[in-house]
XYZ file of C-alpha atoms in Angstrom:
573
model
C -1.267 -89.059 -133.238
C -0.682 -91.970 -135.564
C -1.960 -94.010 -132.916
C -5.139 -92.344 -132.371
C -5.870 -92.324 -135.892
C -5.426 -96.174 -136.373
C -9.211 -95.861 -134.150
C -12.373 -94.849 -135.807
C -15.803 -94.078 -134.651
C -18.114 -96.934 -134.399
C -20.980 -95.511 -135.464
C -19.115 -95.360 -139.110
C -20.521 -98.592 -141.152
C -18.672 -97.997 -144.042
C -16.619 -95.092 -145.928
C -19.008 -94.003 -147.857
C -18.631 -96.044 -151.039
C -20.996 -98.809 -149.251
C -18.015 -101.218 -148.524
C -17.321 -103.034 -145.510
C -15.981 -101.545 -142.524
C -13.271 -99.152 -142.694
C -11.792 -100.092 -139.219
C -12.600 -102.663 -137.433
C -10.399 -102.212 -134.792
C -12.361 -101.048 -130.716
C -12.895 -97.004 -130.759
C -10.814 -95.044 -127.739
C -13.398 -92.851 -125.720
C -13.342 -89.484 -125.026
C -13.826 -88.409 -121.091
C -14.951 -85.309 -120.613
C -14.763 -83.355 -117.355
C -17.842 -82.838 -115.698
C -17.312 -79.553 -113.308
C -21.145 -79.734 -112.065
C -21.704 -83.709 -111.083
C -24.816 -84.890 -110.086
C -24.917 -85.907 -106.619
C -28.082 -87.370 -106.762
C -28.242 -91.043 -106.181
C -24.054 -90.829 -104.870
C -25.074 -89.864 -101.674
C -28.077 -91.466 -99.351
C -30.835 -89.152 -99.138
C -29.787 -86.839 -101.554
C -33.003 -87.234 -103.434
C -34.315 -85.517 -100.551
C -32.099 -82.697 -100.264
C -33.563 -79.327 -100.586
C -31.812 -75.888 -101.266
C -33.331 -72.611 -100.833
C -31.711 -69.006 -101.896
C -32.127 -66.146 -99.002
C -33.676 -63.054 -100.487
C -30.743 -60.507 -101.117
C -28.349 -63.037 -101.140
C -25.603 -61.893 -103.451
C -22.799 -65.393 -103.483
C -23.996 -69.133 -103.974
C -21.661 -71.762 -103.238
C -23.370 -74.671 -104.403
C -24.202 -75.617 -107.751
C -28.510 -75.189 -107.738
C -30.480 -75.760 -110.539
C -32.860 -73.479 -112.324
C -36.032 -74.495 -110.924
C -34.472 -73.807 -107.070
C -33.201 -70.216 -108.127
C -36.342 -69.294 -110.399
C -38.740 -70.942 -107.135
C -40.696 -68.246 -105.216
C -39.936 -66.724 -102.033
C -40.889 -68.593 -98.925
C -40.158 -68.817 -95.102
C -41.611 -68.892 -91.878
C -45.225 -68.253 -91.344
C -46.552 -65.349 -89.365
C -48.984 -65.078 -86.426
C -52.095 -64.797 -89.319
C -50.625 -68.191 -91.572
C -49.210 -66.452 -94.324
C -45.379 -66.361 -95.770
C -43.305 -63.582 -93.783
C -41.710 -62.701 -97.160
C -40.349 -59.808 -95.769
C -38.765 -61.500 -93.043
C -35.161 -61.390 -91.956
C -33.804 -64.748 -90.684
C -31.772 -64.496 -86.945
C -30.427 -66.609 -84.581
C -32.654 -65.649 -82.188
C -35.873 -65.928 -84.454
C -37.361 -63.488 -87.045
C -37.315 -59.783 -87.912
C -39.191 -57.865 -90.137
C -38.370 -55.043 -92.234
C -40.803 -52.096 -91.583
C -41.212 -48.573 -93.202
C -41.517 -46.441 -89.846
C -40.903 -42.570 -89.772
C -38.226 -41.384 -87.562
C -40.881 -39.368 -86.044
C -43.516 -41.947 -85.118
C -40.883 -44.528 -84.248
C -40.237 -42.105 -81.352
C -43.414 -40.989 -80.323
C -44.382 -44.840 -80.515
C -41.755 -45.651 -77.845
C -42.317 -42.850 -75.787
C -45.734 -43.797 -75.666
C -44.983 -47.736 -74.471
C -42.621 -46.299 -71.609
C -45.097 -43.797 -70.067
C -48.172 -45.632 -70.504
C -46.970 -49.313 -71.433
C -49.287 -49.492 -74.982
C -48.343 -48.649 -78.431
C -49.564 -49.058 -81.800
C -48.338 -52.034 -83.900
C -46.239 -50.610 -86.683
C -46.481 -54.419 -88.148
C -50.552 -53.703 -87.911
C -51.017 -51.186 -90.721
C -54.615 -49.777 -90.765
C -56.065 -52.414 -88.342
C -54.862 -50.464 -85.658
C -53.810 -53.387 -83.356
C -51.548 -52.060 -80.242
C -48.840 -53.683 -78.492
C -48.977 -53.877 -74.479
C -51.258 -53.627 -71.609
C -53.846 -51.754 -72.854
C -55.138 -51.949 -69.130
C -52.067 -49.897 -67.865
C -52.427 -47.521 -70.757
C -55.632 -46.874 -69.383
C -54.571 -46.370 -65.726
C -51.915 -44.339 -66.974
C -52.184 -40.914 -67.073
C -52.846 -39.272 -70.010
C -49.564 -38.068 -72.111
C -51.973 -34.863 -73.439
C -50.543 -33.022 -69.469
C -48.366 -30.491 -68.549
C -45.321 -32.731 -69.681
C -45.496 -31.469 -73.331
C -46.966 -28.235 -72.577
C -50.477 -28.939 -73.515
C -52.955 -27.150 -71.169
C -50.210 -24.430 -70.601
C -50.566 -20.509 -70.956
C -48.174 -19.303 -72.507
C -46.631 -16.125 -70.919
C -46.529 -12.876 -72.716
C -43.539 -11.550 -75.348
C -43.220 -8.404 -73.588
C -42.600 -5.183 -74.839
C -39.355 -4.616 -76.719
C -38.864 -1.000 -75.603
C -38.333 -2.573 -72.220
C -35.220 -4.077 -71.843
C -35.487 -4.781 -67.637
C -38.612 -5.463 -65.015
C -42.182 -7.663 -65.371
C -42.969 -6.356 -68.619
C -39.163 -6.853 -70.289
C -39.185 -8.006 -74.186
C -38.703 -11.627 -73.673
C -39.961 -12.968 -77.281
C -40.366 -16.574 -78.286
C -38.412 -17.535 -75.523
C -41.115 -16.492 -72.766
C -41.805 -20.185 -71.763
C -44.982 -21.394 -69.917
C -46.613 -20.169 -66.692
C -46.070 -22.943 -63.852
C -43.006 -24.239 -65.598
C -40.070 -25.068 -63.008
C -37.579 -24.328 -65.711
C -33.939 -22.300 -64.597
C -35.179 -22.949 -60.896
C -32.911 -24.643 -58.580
C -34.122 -28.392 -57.664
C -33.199 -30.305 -54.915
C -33.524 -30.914 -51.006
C -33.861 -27.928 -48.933
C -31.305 -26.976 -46.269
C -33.840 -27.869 -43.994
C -33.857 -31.388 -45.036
C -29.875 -31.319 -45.299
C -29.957 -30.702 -42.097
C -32.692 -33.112 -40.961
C -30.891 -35.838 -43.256
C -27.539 -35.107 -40.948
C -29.296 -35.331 -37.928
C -30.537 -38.786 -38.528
C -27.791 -40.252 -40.192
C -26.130 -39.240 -36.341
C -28.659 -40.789 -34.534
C -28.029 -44.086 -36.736
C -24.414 -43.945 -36.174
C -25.058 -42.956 -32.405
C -27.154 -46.375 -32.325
C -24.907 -48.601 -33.932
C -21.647 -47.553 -32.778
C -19.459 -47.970 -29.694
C -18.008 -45.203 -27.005
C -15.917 -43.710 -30.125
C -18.171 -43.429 -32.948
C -20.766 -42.194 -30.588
C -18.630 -39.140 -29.734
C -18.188 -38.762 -33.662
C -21.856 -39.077 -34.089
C -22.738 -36.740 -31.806
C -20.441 -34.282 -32.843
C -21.870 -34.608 -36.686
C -25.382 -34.222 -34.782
C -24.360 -30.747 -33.076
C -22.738 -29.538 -36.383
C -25.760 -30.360 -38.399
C -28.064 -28.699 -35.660
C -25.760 -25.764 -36.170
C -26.243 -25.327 -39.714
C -30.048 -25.742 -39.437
C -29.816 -22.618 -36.626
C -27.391 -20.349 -38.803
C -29.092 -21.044 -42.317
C -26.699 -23.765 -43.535
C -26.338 -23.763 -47.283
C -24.872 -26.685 -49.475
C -20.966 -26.109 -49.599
C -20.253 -23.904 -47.271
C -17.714 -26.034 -45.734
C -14.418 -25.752 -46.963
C -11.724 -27.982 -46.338
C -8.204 -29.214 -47.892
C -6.510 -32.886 -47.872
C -2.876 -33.225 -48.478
C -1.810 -36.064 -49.800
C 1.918 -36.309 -48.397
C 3.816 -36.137 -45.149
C 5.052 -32.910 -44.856
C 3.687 -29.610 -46.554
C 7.369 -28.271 -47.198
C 10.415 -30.276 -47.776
C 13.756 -29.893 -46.275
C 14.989 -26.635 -47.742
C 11.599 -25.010 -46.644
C 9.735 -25.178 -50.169
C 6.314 -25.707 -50.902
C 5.106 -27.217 -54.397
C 4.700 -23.556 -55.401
C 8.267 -23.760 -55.767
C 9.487 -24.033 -59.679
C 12.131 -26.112 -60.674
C 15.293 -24.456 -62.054
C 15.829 -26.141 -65.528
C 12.000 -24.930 -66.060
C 13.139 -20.968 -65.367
C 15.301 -20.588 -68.253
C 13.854 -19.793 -71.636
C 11.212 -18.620 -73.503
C 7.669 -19.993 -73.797
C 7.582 -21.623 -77.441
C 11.479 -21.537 -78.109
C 11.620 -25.464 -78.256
C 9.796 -26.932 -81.454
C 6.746 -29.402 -80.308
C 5.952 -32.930 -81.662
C 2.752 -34.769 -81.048
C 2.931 -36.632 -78.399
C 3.649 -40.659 -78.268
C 3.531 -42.697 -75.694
C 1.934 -42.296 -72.151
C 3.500 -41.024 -69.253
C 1.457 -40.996 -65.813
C -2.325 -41.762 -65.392
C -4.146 -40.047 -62.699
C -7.364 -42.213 -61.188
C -8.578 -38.134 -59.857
C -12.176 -38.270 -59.596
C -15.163 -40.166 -59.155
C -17.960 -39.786 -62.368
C -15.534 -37.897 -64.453
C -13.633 -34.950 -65.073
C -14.793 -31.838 -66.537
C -11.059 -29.336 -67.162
C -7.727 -29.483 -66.614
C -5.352 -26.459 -66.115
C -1.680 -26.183 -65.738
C 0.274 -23.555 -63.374
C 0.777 -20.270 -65.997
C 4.283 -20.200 -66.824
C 6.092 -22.794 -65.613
C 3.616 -25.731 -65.854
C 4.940 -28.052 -63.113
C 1.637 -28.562 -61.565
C -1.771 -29.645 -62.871
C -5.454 -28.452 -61.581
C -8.420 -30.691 -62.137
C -11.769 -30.317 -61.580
C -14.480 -33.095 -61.278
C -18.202 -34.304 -61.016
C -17.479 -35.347 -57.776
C -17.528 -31.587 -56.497
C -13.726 -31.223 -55.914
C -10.666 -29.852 -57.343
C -7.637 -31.701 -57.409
C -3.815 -30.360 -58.016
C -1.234 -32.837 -59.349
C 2.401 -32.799 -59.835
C 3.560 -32.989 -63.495
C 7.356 -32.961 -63.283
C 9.241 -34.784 -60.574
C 7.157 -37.264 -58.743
C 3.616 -37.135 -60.913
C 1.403 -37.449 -57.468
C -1.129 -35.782 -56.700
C -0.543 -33.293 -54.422
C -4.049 -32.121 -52.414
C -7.371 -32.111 -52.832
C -9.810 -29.187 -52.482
C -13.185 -29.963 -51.193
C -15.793 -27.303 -50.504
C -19.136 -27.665 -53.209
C -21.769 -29.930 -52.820
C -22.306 -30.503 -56.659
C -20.010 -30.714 -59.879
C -17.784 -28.650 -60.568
C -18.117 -27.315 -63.807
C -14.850 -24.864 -64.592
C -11.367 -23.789 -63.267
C -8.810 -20.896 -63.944
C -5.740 -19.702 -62.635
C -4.895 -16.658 -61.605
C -2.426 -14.882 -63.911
C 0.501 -15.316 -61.043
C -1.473 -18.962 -60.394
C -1.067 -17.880 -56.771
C -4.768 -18.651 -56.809
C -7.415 -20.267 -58.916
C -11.401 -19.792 -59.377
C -13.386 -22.631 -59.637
C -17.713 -23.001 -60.890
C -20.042 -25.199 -59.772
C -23.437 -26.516 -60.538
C -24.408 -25.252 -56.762
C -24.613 -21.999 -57.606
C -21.298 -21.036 -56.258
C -18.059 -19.915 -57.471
C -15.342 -19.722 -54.946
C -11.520 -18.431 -54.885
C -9.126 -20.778 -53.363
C -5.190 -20.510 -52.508
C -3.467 -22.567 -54.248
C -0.645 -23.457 -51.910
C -2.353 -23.900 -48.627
C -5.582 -25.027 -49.704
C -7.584 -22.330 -48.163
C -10.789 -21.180 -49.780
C -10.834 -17.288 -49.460
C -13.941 -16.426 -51.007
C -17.284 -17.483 -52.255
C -19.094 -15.680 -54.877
C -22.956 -16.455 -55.639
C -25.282 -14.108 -57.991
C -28.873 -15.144 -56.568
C -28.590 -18.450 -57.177
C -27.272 -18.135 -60.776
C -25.144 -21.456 -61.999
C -21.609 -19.904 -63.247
C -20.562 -21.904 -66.200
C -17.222 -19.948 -66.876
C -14.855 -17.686 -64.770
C -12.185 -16.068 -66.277
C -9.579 -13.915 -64.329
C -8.744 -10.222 -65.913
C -4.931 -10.881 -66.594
C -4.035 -7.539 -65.910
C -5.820 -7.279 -62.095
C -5.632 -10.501 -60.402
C -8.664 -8.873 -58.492
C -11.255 -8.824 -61.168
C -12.450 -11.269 -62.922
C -15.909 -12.471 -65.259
C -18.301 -15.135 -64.417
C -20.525 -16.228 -67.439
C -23.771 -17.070 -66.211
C -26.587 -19.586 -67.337
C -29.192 -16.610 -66.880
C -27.598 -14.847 -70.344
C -25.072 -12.207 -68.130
C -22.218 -11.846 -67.767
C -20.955 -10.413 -64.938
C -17.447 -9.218 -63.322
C -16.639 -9.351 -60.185
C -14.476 -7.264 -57.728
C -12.702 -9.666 -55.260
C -11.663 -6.650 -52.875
C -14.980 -5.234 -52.452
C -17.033 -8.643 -52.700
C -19.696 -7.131 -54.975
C -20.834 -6.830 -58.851
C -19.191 -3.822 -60.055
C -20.721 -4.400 -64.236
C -23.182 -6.366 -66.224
C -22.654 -7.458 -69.527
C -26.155 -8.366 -70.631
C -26.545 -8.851 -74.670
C -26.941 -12.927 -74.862
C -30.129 -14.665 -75.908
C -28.461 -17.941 -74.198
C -26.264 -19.555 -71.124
C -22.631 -18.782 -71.502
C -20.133 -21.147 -72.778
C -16.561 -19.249 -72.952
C -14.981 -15.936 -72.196
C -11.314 -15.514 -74.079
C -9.290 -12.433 -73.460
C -7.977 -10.969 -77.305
C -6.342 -8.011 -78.379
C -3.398 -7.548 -75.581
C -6.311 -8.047 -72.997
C -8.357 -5.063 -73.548
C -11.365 -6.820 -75.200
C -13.015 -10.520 -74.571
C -15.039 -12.710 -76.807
C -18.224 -14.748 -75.478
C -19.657 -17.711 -76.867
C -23.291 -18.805 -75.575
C -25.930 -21.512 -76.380
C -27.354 -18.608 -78.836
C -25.221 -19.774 -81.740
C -23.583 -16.431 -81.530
C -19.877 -14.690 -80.563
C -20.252 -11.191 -78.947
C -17.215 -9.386 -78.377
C -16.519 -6.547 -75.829
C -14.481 -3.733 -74.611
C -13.064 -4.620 -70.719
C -15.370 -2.483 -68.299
C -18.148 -1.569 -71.091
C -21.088 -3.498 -71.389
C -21.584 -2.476 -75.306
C -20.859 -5.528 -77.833
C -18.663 -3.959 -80.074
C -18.899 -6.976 -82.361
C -21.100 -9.941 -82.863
C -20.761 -13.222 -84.976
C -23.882 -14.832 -86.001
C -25.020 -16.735 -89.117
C -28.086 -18.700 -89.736
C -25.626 -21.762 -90.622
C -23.438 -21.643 -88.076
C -23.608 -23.531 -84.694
C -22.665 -23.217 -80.989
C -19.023 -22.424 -80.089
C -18.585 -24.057 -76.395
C -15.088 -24.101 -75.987
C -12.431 -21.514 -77.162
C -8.347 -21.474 -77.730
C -6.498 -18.620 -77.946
C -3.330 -18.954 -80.500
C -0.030 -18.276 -78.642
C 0.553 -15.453 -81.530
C -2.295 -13.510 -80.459
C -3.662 -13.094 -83.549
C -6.098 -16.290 -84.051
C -8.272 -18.056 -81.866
C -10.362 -21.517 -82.889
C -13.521 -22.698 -81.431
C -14.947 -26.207 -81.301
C -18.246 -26.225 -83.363
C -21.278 -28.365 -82.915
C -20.715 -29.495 -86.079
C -17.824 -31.900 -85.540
C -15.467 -28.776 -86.778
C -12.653 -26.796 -85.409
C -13.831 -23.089 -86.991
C -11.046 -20.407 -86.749
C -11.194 -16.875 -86.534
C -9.043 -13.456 -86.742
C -8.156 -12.291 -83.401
C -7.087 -8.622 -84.075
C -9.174 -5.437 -84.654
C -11.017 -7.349 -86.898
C -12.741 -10.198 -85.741
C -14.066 -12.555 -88.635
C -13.811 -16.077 -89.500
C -11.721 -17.817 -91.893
C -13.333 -19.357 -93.884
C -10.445 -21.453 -95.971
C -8.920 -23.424 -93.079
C -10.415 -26.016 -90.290
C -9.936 -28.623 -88.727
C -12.341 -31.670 -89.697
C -12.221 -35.638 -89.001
C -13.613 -35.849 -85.322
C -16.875 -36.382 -83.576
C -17.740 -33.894 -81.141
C -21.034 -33.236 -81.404
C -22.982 -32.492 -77.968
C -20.020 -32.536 -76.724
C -17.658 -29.210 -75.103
C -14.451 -30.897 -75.695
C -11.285 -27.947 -74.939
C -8.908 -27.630 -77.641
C -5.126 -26.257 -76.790
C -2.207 -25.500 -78.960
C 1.354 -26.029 -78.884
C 3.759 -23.245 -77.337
C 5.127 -23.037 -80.400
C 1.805 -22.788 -82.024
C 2.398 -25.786 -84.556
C 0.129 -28.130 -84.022
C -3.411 -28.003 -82.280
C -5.075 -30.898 -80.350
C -8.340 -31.806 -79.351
C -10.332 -34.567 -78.093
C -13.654 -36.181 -79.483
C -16.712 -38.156 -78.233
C -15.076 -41.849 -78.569
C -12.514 -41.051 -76.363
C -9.791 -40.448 -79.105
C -7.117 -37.762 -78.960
C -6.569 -35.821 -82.193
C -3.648 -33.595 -83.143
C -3.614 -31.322 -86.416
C -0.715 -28.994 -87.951
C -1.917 -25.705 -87.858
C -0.663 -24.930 -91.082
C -1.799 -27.400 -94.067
C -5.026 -27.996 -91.076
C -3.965 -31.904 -92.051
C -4.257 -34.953 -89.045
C -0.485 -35.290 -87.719
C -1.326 -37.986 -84.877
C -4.360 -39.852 -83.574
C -5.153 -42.211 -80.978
C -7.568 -44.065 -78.545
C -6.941 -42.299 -74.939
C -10.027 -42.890 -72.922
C -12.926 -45.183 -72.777
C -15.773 -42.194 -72.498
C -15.399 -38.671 -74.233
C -11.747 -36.315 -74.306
C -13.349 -33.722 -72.638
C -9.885 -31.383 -72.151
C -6.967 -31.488 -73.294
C -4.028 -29.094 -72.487
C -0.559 -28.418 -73.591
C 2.392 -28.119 -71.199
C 3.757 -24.474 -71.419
C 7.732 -25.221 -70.647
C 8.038 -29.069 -71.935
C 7.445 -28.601 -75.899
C 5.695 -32.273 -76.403
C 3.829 -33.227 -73.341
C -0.027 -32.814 -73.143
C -2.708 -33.777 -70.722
C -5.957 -35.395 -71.476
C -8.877 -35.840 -69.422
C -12.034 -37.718 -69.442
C -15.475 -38.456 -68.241
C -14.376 -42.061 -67.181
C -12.557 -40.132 -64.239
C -9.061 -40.334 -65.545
C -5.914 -37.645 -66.250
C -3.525 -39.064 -68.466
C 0.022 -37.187 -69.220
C 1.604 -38.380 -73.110
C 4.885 -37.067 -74.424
C-alpha cells in the first residue's frame, strides 16, 4: 500500500493551497474488467452482423443490445407480402399458429379426403379453399346417406311390446336402408366360384402333380357349392411333433407329477422378472390366452388369423397343435371345467366345441347368424354353457340336445363378459350399455343391475380367487372393483389407476394367492398392482402393440403370460 500511495492522480494540479504539484511522480492505472466487450471492429464484418430474438424465446446467449431486443417482430413474408408474425420457424419451412375448433378441424379434413377441397383455416372470412375445387365438384355430395341425411328414421315402437315388428326399440331404432348388424362379405356362392378358379389357375400352371391337387380342390369346391357350403365348416387339426403319445403311452393331457401336489394359492406369488419363452402364434395378433384349469401345464390361444393354438408351458415350451376350422377371427376361448374341451367365438358367426387332446371339433353352434363375443362354460355341467351375443342376448346352450334351451334378454348393448359369482349359482354381464346385470343360473330375471350416469363400459372381468371380489377394466383407464357376494356393489375406496387402456378390452388376472393383480395397457406395457394398498409393484415394456391378455399360471406362483396384437405369447417369471 505504501507503494501505491507514493502515485497520485494526474488530474490533481495542486493540493489545494494553490502550490505546485503535489506528486510529480507517473499515476498507476486502474484496469477494469470488461465482461460485455465490444466486438465490433475486432472481428471483419462484424459491423455487419445482425441478431434477431425468436418470439417466445425464453434464454439468450449472446450479449444484444437494447435496440435488437426492444426491435419489432419480423420474419418471412407470406403469400400476400406481409410479415408472418405469427409464424413458427422449421427446418422444413414455416408454420403458422391457427385458432381451429376441434370440431371444424375434423369436418375440414373429412371434407378434403372425400371430395379433395376444404376451406382455408389461414383464409378467415375470405373464404378461400384449399384443393381441386374441380374434384370437389365431381365428387359426390357429403349431404348422402353416409351421415344419415335423407334417411327415415324408423319408429320407437311401443314399450308395452317387448318382442315382434312393433317391439319398443327407442332412440336406438336406427335408419331404414341402413346395413347396420348385417353380415358383409362374399357369398358362398362366390366362395365357391373363387375356389373353382383359383383350381383352374393351378390346373394351368402346374405339372402332372399339382394338377391332381388342383383338381381335387376343384371337386371339393364344386361340392360345397352343391351342399350349401358355408365359411368354416371345415375342421381340421395340425400337430406340431412326431408322435401324438410318447413312449409310456401319454398324451399332453397328461399332468406332470410335481404339479399334482398342493393346493392352488399355497405358494406366495412375486411379480414376475425376466422372460421365459416367446411364442411367434399367430398372424395379425392375438386376442386371449387361457391356461389348462388346475394344473396349468398347457396354454390355449386364440388369434385374428381364425385359429386356436395350444402350447406347452412346462417342459419343452412348444407349441403343441393348431386348431383350424373358422374363416374369420377368433374372438374368445374357454375351457371346460375338466379342460377336456374348450369353446371358442368367432367373428363368422360361429362358436364351435373342440377336444382338446385330439384336435377334433365336435360341435358347431350358430344363433341365426348372431356374432358370439363371449362363451362361458356352466362349471357345474360341462354340458351347458352361455354365449353373449352382439344382438343384446344372452343365450345358453345345451350341448346334448344341440338347441337353445333359455334367453337372457335385458341388455340395451353387445355383450362383453359373463363371470360366474356366488359358488356358481348366479353370473354377472357386462355389455357396451355401460351397465352390469346380474342373474340367477336358468332364470332370465336380472336380479341386480349396476348403472350410473358416470360410469363407463366394463369389457373384461376377473374373478378374485377368494370369491368374494371381482374387478373390471373400465374405459376410463381404471381397474373398478366390486363385492362379489349377495350384495353386489362397487367399492368405491380402492382401484387400480396409472395405465392407458382406453378403447381397449385388455384381460386382467390375479395371483393364486390373490396378492397382486396384473393387467396390460395400450403401449404394450405390463402392469402389476398389490391388491391390498392398490399401489404399482412392477412395470414393464412387453410388446410393441397393445397387452391385450394377460393370465396367471394356477400351480407355478410367479409365472404369467402376456399376449399381444403384434402376434406374440410371451411367458415371464
Amino acid at each position: 500500500m505504501d507503494a501505491l500511495n507514493q502515485y497520485g492522480s494526474s488530474d490533481e494540479s495542486d493540493d489545494g493551497r494553490g502550490g505546485a504539484p503535489r506528486y510529480a511522480e507517473p499515476v498507476a492505472r486502474q484496469y477494469r474488467v470488461d465482461t460485455a466487450p465490444d466486438i465490433a471492429g475486432c472481428v471483419p464484418g462484424a459491423d455487419e452482423l445482425v441478431a434477431y430474438v425468436a418470439p417466445g424465446q425464453k434464454e439468450i446467449r449472446h450479449n444484444l443490445a437494447h435496440s435488437v431486443l426492444a426491435q419489432p417482430l419480423a420474419g418471412p413474408v407470406d403469400s400476400e407480402g406481409q410479415y408472418a408474425r405469427r409464424a413458427q420457424l422449421l427446418s422444413s419451412g414455416q408454420a403458422e399458429q391457427q385458432a381451429v375448433d376441434e370440431l371444424s378441424f375434423r369436418q375440414q379434413e373429412r371434407q378434403f379426403r372425400q371430395r379433395g377441397c376444404a376451406n382455408d383455416p389461414s383464409a378467415g372470412a375470405e373464404g378461400r379453399t384449399v384443393g381441386s375445387a374441380a374434384a370437389a365438384a365431381a365428387a359426390p355430395s357429403a349431404a348422402g346417406p353416409a351421415n344419415n341425411r335423407g334417411l327415415r328414421r324408423k319408429a320407437r315402437g311401443d314399450p308395452a311390446v317387448l318382442e315382434g315388428d312393433n317391439a319398443y326399440r327407442g332412440p336406438w331404432a336406427g335408419y331404414e336402408g341402413e346395413a347396420r348388424g348385417e353380415p358383409t362379405g362374399p357369398s358362398p356362392e362366390q366362395l365357391a366360384a373363387y375356389e373353382e378358379q383359383k383350381a383352374q389357375h393351378a390346373d394351368g400352371d402346374g405339372d402332372g402333380g399339382s394338377g391332381g391337387a388342383a383338381a381335387a380342390t376343384k371337386a371339393r369346391a364344386k361340392g360345397r357349392a352343391r351342399s350349401g357350403y358355408e365359411a368354416g365348416q371345415d375342421e381340421r387339426t395340425v400337430l406340431h411333433s412326431a408322435s401324438e403319445r410318447d413312449y409310456q403311452g401319454r398324451t399332453y393331457m397328461h399332468v406332470p407329477t410335481e404339479l399334482r401336489h398342493g393346493e392352488i394359492g399355497d405358494q406366495r406369488c412375486y411379480a414376475p422378472k425376466r422372460m421365459v419363452r416367446e411364442w411367434r402364434a399367430h398372424a395379425g395378433g392375438v386376442s386371449a390366452i387361457r391356461f389348462l384349469p388346475d394344473s396349468g401345464h398347457l396354454l390355449l390361444s386364440s388369434g385374428m388369423d381364425g385359429t386356436v393354438k395350444i402350447h406347452d408351458t412346462h417342459a419343452s415350451l412348444r407349441t403343441l397343435r393348431t386348431f383350424i376350422g373358422h374363416a374369420k377371427a377368433v374372438r374368445d376361448i374357454s375351457f371346460a371345467p375338466d379342460g377336456r374341451t374348450f369353446l371358442s367365438s368367432s367373428y363368422d358367426a360361429t362358436t364351435k366345441l373342440w377336444d382338446t387332446e385330439t384336435g377334433q371339433c365336435r360341435q358347431r353352434f350358430a344363433a341365426d347368424g348372431k356374432v358370439p363375443y363371449v362363451a362361458r362354460f356352466y362349471p357345474e355341467d360341462p354340458n351347458l354353457f352361455l354365449v353373449g351375443q352382439s344382438d343384446k342376448k344372452i343365450v345358453q346352450w345345451d350341448a346334448r340336445a344341440n338347441e337353445i334351451v333359455q334367453e337372457y334378454n335385458q341388455h340395451l348393448g353387445a355383450i362383453n363378459s359373463l363371470t360366474f359369482i356366488d359358488g356358481n349359482r348366479r353370473f354377472v354381464s357386462t355389455s357396451d350399455d355401460k351397465s352390469m346385470r346380474v342373474w340367477e343360473f336358468g332364470i332370465p330375471v336380472v336380479i341386480k343391475l349396476v348403472a350410473d350416469p358416470s360410469m363407463h363400459s366394463v369389457p373384461a372381468v376377473a374373478l378374485h380367487p377368494s370369491q368374494k371380489w371381482f374387478v373390471g377394466q373400465s374405459m376410463d383407464n381404471r381397474i373398478v372393483v366390486y363385492s362379489a357376494g349377495e350384495r353386489i356393489k362397487p367399492h368405491r375406496r380402492k382401484e387400480f389407476a396409472g395405465h392407458l387402456t382406453a378403447g381397449f378390452a385388455c384381460q386382467p388376472a390375479f395371483s393364486p394367492d390373490g396378492r397382486v393383480l396384473v393387467s396390460g395397457d395400450a403401449e404394450g406395457g405390463v402392469w402389476c398392482w398389490d391388491w391390498q394398498t392398490a399401489r404399482v409393484v412392477e412395470r414393464w415394456r412387453g410388446h410393441d402393440k397393445v397387452t391385450i391378455g394377460a393370465a396367471w399360471h394356477p400351480r407355478e406362483a410367479s409365472r404369467v403370460a402376456t399376449c399381444s396384437w403384434d402376434g406374440t405369447i410371451k411367458y415371464w417369471e
